[in-house]
Structures are given as structure tokens and as C-alpha cells.
Short mmCIF file of C-alpha atoms in Angstrom, two decimals:
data_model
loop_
_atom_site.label_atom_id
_atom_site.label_comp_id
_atom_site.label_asym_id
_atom_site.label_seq_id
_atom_site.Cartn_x
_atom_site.Cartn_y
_atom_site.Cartn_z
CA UNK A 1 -1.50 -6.81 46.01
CA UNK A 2 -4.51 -8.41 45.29
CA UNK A 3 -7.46 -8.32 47.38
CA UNK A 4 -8.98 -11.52 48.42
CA UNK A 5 -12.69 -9.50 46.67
CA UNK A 6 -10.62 -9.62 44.12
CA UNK A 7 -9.67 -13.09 44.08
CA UNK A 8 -13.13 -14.46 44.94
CA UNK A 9 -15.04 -12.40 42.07
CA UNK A 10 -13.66 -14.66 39.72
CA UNK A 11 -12.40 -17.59 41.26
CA UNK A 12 -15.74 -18.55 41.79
CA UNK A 13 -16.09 -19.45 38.12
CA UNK A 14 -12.86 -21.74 38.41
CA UNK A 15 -15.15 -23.53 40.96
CA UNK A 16 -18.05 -23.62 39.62
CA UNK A 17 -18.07 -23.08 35.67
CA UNK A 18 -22.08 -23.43 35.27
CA UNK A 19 -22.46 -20.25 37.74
CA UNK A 20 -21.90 -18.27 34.19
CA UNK A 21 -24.75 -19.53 32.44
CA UNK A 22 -27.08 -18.57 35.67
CA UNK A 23 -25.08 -15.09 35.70
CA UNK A 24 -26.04 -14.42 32.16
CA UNK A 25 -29.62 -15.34 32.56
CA UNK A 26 -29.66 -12.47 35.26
CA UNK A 27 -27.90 -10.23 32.59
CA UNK A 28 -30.43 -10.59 29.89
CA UNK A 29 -28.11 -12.38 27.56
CA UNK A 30 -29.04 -16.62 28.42
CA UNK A 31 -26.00 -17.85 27.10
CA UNK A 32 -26.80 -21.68 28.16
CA UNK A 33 -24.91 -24.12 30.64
CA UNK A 34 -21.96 -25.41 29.20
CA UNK A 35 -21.70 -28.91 28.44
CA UNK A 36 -17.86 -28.83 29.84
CA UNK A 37 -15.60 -26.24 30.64
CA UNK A 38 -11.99 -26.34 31.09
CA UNK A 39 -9.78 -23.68 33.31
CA UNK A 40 -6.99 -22.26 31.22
CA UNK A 41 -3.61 -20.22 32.13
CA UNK A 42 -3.85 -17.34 32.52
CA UNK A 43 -0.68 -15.81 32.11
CA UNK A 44 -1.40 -13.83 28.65
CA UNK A 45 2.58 -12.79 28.55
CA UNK A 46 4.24 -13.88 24.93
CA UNK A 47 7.26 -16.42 25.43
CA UNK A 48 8.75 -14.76 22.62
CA UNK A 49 8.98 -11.56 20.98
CA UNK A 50 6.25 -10.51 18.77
CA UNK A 51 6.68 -7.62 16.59
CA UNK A 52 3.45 -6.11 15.94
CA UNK A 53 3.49 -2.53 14.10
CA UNK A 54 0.91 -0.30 12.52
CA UNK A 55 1.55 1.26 9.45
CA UNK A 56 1.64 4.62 10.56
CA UNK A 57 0.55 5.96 13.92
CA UNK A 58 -0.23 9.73 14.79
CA UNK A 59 -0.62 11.32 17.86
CA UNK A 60 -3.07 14.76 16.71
CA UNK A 61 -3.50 17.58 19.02
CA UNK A 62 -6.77 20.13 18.98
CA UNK A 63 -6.66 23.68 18.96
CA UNK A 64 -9.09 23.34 22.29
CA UNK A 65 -6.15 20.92 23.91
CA UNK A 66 -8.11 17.63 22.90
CA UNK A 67 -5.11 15.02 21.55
CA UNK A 68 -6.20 11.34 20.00
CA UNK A 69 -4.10 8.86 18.36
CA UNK A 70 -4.50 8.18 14.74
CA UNK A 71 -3.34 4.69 13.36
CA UNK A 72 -3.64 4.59 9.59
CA UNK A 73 -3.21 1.04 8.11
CA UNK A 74 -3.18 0.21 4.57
CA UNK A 75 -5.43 -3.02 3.53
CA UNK A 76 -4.33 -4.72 -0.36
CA UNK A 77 -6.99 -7.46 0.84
CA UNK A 78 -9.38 -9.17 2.79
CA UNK A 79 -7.64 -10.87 5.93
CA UNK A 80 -10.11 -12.57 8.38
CA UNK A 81 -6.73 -12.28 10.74
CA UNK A 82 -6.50 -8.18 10.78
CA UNK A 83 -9.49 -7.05 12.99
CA UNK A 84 -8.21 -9.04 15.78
CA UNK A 85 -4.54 -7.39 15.36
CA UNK A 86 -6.33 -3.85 14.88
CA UNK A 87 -7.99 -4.57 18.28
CA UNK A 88 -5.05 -5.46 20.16
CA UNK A 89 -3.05 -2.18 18.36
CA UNK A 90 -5.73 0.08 19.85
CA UNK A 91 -6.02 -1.60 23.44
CA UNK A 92 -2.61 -1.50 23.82
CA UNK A 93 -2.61 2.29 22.11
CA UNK A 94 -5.21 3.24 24.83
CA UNK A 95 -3.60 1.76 27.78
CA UNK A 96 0.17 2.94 26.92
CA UNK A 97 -0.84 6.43 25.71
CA UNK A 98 -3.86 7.17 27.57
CA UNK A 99 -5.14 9.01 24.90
CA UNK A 100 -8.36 7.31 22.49
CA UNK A 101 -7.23 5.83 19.16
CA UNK A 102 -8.85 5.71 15.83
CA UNK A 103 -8.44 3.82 13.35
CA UNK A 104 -8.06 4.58 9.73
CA UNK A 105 -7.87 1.89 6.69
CA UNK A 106 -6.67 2.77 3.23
CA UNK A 107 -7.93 0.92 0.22
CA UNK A 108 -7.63 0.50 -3.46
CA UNK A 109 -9.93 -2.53 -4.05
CA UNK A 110 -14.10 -1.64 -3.34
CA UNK A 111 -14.91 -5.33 -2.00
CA UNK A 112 -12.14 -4.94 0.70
CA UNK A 113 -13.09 -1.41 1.74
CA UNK A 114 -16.77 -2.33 2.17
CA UNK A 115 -15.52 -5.54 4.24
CA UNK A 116 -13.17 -3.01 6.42
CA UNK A 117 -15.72 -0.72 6.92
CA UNK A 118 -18.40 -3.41 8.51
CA UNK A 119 -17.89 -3.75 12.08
CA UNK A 120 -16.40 -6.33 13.47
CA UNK A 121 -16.64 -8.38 16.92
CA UNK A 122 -14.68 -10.57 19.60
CA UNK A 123 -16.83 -12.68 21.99
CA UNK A 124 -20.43 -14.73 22.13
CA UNK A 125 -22.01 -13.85 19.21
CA UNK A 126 -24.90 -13.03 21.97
CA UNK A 127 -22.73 -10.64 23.87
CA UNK A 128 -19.75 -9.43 22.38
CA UNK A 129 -17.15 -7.83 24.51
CA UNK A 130 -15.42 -5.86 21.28
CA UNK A 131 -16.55 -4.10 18.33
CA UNK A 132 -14.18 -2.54 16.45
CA UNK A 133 -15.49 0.13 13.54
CA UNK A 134 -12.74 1.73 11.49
CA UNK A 135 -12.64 4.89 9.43
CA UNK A 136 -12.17 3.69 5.73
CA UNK A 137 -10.94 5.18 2.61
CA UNK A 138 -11.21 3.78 -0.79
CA UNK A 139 -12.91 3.82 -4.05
CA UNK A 140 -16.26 3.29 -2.99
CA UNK A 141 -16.03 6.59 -0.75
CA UNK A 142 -13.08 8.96 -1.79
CA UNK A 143 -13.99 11.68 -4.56
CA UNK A 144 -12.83 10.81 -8.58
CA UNK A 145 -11.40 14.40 -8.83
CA UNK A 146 -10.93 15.12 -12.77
CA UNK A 147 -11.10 19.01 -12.30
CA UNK A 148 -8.04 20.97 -11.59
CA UNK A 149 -9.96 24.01 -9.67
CA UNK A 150 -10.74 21.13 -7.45
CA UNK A 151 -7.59 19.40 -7.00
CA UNK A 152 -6.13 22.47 -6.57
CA UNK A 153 -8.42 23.14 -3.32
CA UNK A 154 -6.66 20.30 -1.53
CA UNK A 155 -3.63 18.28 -3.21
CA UNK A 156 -3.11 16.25 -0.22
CA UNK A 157 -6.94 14.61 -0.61
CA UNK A 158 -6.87 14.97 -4.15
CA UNK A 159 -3.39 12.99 -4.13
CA UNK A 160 -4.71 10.15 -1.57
CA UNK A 161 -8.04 10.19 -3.60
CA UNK A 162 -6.49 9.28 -7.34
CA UNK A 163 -3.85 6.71 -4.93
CA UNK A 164 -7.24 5.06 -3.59
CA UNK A 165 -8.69 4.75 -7.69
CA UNK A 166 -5.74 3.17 -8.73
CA UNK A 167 -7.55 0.93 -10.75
CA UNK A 168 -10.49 3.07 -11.74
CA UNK A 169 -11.89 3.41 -15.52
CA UNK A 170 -11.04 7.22 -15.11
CA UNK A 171 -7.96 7.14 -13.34
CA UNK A 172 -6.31 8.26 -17.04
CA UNK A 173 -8.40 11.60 -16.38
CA UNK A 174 -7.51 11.81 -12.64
CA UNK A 175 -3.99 11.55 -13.29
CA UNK A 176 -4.01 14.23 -16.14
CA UNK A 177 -5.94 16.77 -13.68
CA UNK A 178 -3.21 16.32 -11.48
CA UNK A 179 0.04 16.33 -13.41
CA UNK A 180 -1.75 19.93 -14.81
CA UNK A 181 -2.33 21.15 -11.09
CA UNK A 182 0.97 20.36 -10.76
CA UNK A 183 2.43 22.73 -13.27
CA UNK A 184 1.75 25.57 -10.85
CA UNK A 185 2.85 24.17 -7.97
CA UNK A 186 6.22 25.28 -6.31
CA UNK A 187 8.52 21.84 -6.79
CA UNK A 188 8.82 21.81 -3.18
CA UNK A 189 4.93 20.79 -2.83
CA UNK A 190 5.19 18.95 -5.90
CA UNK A 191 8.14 16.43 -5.71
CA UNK A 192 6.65 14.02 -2.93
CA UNK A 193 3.19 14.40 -4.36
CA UNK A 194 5.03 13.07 -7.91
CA UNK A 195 6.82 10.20 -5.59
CA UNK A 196 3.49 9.51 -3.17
CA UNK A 197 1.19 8.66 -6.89
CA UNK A 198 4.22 6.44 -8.38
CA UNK A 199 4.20 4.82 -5.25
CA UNK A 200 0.95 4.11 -5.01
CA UNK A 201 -0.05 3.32 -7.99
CA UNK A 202 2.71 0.03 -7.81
CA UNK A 203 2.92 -1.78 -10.56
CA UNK A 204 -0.73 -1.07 -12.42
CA UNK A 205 -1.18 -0.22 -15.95
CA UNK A 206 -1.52 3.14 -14.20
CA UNK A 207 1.77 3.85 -13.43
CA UNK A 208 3.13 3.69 -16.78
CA UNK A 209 0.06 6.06 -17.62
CA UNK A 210 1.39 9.11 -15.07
CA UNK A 211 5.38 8.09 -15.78
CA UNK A 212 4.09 9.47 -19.14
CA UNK A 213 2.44 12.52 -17.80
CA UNK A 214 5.76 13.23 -15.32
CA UNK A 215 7.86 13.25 -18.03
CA UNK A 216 5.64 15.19 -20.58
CA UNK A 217 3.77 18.21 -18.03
CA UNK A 218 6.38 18.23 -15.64
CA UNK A 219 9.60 17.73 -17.32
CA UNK A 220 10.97 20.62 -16.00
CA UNK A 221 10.96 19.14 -12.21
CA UNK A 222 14.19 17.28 -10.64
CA UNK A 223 11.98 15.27 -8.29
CA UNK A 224 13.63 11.69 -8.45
CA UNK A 225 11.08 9.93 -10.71
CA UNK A 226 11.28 13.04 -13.39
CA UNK A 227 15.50 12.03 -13.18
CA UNK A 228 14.76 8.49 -13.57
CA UNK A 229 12.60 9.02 -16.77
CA UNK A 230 14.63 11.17 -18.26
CA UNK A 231 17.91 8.48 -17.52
CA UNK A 232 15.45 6.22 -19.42
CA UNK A 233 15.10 8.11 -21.97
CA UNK A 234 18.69 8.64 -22.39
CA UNK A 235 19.09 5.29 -22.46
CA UNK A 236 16.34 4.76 -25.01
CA UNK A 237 18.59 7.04 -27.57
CA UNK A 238 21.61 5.34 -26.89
CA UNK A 239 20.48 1.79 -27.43
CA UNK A 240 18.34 3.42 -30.85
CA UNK A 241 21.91 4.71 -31.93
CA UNK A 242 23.79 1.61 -31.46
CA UNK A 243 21.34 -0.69 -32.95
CA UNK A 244 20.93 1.49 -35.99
CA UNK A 245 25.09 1.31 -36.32
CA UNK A 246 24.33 -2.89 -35.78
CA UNK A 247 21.96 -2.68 -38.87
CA UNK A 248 24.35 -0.23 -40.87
CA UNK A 249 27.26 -2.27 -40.30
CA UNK A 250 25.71 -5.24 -41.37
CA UNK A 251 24.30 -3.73 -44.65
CA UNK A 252 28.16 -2.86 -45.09
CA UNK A 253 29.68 -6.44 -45.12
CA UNK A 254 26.49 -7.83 -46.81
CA UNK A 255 25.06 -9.92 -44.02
CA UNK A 256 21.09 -10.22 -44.78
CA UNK A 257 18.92 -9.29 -41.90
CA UNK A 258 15.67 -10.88 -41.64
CA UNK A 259 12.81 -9.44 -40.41
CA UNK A 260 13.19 -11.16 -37.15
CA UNK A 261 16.25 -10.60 -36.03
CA UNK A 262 15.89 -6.62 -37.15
CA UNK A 263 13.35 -6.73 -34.78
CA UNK A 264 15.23 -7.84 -32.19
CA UNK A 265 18.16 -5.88 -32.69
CA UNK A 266 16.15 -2.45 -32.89
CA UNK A 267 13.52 -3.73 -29.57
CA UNK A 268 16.44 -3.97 -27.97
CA UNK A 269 17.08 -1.70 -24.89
CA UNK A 270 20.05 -2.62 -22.98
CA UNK A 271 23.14 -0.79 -24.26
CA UNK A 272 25.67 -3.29 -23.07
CA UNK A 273 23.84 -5.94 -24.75
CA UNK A 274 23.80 -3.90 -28.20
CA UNK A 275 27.50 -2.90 -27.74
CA UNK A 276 28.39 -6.63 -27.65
CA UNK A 277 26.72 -7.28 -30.56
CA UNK A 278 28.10 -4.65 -32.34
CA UNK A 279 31.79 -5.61 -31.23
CA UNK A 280 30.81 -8.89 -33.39
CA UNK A 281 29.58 -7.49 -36.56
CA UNK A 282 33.29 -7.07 -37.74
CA UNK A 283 33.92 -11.19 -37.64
CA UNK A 284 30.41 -12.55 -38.59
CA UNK A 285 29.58 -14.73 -41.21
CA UNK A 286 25.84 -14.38 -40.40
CA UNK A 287 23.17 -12.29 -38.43
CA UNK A 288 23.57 -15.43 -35.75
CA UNK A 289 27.23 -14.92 -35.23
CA UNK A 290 26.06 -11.58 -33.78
CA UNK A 291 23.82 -13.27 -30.97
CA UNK A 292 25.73 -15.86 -30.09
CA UNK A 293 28.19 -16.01 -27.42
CA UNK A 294 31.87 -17.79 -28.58
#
């Protein structure tokens, strides 16, 4: 129950809303009277459910019986909206767990590391009440690693650290190092490192750039990208050998091919699309009949 001490060490601001500006005088901090002031619910409880997740959340134990919470959030971008929700994930981590969070953010883009990394406050610019100050990785902290003595020290790091310079100048070199480290490496270590850099590299120039390395240094590995380049591959050969029985077959009932259209034919990669056009040659008058659709 609350006490009525309770009760009147705050309801005396209901009362009287200019006793704050006095108070802070007192406190060093002269916020000002207000020029009106209105008294708002207070009943902070959502009306409806609002999912609210970190990324990933860790709970680390010491060796000397010290535990913390880690929550590890991955930031594409500026959002003026995030500190506020980071806040609210580590009050509510610290009064459900009882146990101090820390905050780590992940980037691949320098301006919004450096904007993550600045602290950031709730309250009177005067007197803030929070200031949140996250951990944060990124390209304008995590080492370009482009030797494999060194990526071979820590693969984890060295892993997260060529994910974080995605879109680095060098990141051709950092990807070589580690598809080499990776030759050594028992497939059991090396398969989710393989998946973990496709993943994070998305859809960057980059990706192509270690699909290429995957499929050249490590083409003896069954991890699921090494399968899926190879089952490209496959399907590279199969759509060159039907397009170069298109071209044949043409040559054989005199049809002339223009430069265009041989281009077409032979860029093409989908195998049902070249076995269509191949079912046609037989009945065409012209390299058109072969596109079109009767």
C-alpha cells in the first residue's frame, strides 16, 4: 500500500506545479517557472500489445561469479527513434533480470556508427535523467584484417570485422585472407563462418566477390552456400549446352541468327526457358518464331 509520505512527496507538484522551478533552484539546475503546466495520467500501462525485441540478448557469466546481460543490436541507419527503444530494452532488462545490461551496436556504415556511439539523453537538456552510451562496432573501429596469421588468431573477430567493412575499398583483400584461413579449418568451424559473411555481406557488390572465393578456395566444403554455387554452376552448363543445340539447330534448317538474338539465346540462363525454345526450332520460319509464344 502506499504510504500517505508517499503520496504527499509528489502530490504536492499536482498542487502546486511552480514548486518545481523553486525545487530546482535549490538543486543547482534553475530550470525556470513554467508558464503552464498540465497534470497528465499516469497510468504508463500499454492498451495494447507492443512487441518490442532486441536483436539478440545474452546473459554472460564470469569466472569470479559476476553475470551481465549483453543486448547486441544491429543498426543499417540512423533512427532518431532507437535510443529511446534501447533505453526502455535496458530498464526493463535491469528490472526483470536484476542483472546490469550493456549494450552493443553493430554497424556497416561509419556515419551511423559514430552517431551510435555519441551518447544520448532523455530529459531537460539542463538535467537529464538518462544517458544511454552503447558499445559500438563498425568500420570506423573494427580491425581491416588482410593477413591470414592474424585471422587465424581469432576467426570469430576476424569474421564480424570483414561483416562490419562490407563496403570497404579492401574488403576484396579481407575476403581473400579469409576464404585462405579457411582452407585449414575443420568444416565444422568453417561452414557457419562461410554462411555468417554471405549473410552479412547482403546484397553488396561484395557478396558476389566471396561467392567467387567459396566456390574457388573452398570448393571442397558442403556448407549450404558451397551446394548452392555449385547447383549454379550446374545450371550454368546446362543452359550453355542447350543454347549451343538452339544455335546448331538453327544453322541446320538455315534460319539466320543475328547478332542480337545469338546474344540472347547464349545470355540466357534459365533451362526451361532454353528448352522451350529449342522445342520450337523444328517449326520456325524465323529466329522470332523461336521467342514467341503461339
Amino acid at each position: 500500500m502506499v504510504s500517505s509520505s508517499h503520496e504527499a512527496m509528489h502530490r504536492i507538484f499536482q498542487e502546486y506545479p511552480g514548486l518545481f522551478s523553486r525545487v530546482s533552484e535549490v538543486l543547482g539546475v534553475a530550470i525556470g517557472p513554467p508558464a503552464s503546466a498540465t497534470v497528465m495520467p499516469t497510468d504508463l500501462t500499454e492498451n495494447r500489445p507492443l512487441e518490442r525485441r532486441v536483436d539478440t540478448l545474452l546473459r554472460i557469466d564470469m569466472e569470479d561469479d559476476r553475470s551481465y546481460l549483453l543486448a547486441i543490436e544491429a543498426q543499417g541507419k540512423k533512427d532518431p527513434d532507437k535510443p529511446a527503444s534501447w533505453m526502455y530494452y535496458l530498464s526493463y532488462l535491469q528490472a526483470k533480470y536484476k542483472l546490469p545490461p550493456m549494450l552493443l551496436v553493430v554497424c556497416q556504415d561509419r556515419a551511423t556508427a559514430e552517431w551510435a556511439a555519441r551518447p544520448f539523453r532523455i530529459g531537460h537538456p539542463q538535467s537529464p535523467v538518462l544517458t544511454l552510451q552503447a558499445l559500438v562496432a563498425g568500420p570506423h573501429n573494427m580491425p581491416v584484417i588482410t593477413d591470414v596469421a592474424e585471422a587465424r588468431k581469432d576467426l570469430a573477430l576476424a569474421t564480424l570485422a570483414a561483416i562490419t567493412h562490407a563496403g570497404d575499398p579492401d574488403i576484396g583483400a579481407i575476403l581473400k585472407t579469409l576464404s585462405t584461413t579457411l582452407r585449414d579449418v575443420p568444416e565444422a568451424i568453417a561452414d557457419p563462418i562461410v554462411e555468417l559473411i554471405a549473410q552479412g555481406l547482403g546484397n553488396r557488390p561484395a557478396a558476389q566477390q566471396w561467392r567467387n572465393l567459396v566456390a574457388v578456395d573452398l570448393s571442397f566444403y558442403k556448407s549450404p552456400l558451397s551446394e548452392e554455387i555449385r547447383d549454379e554452376g550446374r545450371a550454368e552448363g546446362r543452359a550453355e549446352g542447350v543454347a549451343k543445340s538452339i544455335l546448331l539447330l538453327l544453322a541446320q534448317v538455315g534460319i539466320e541468327v543475328p547478332d542480337e538474338a545469338r546474344e540472347r539465346i547464349t545470355g540466357c540462363t534459365d533451362v526451361d526457358t532454353l528448352s522451350r525454345w529449342l522445342l520450337r526450332v523444328p517449326t520456325a520460319t524465323s529466329v522470332e518464331d523461336v521467342f514467341t509464344e503461339k
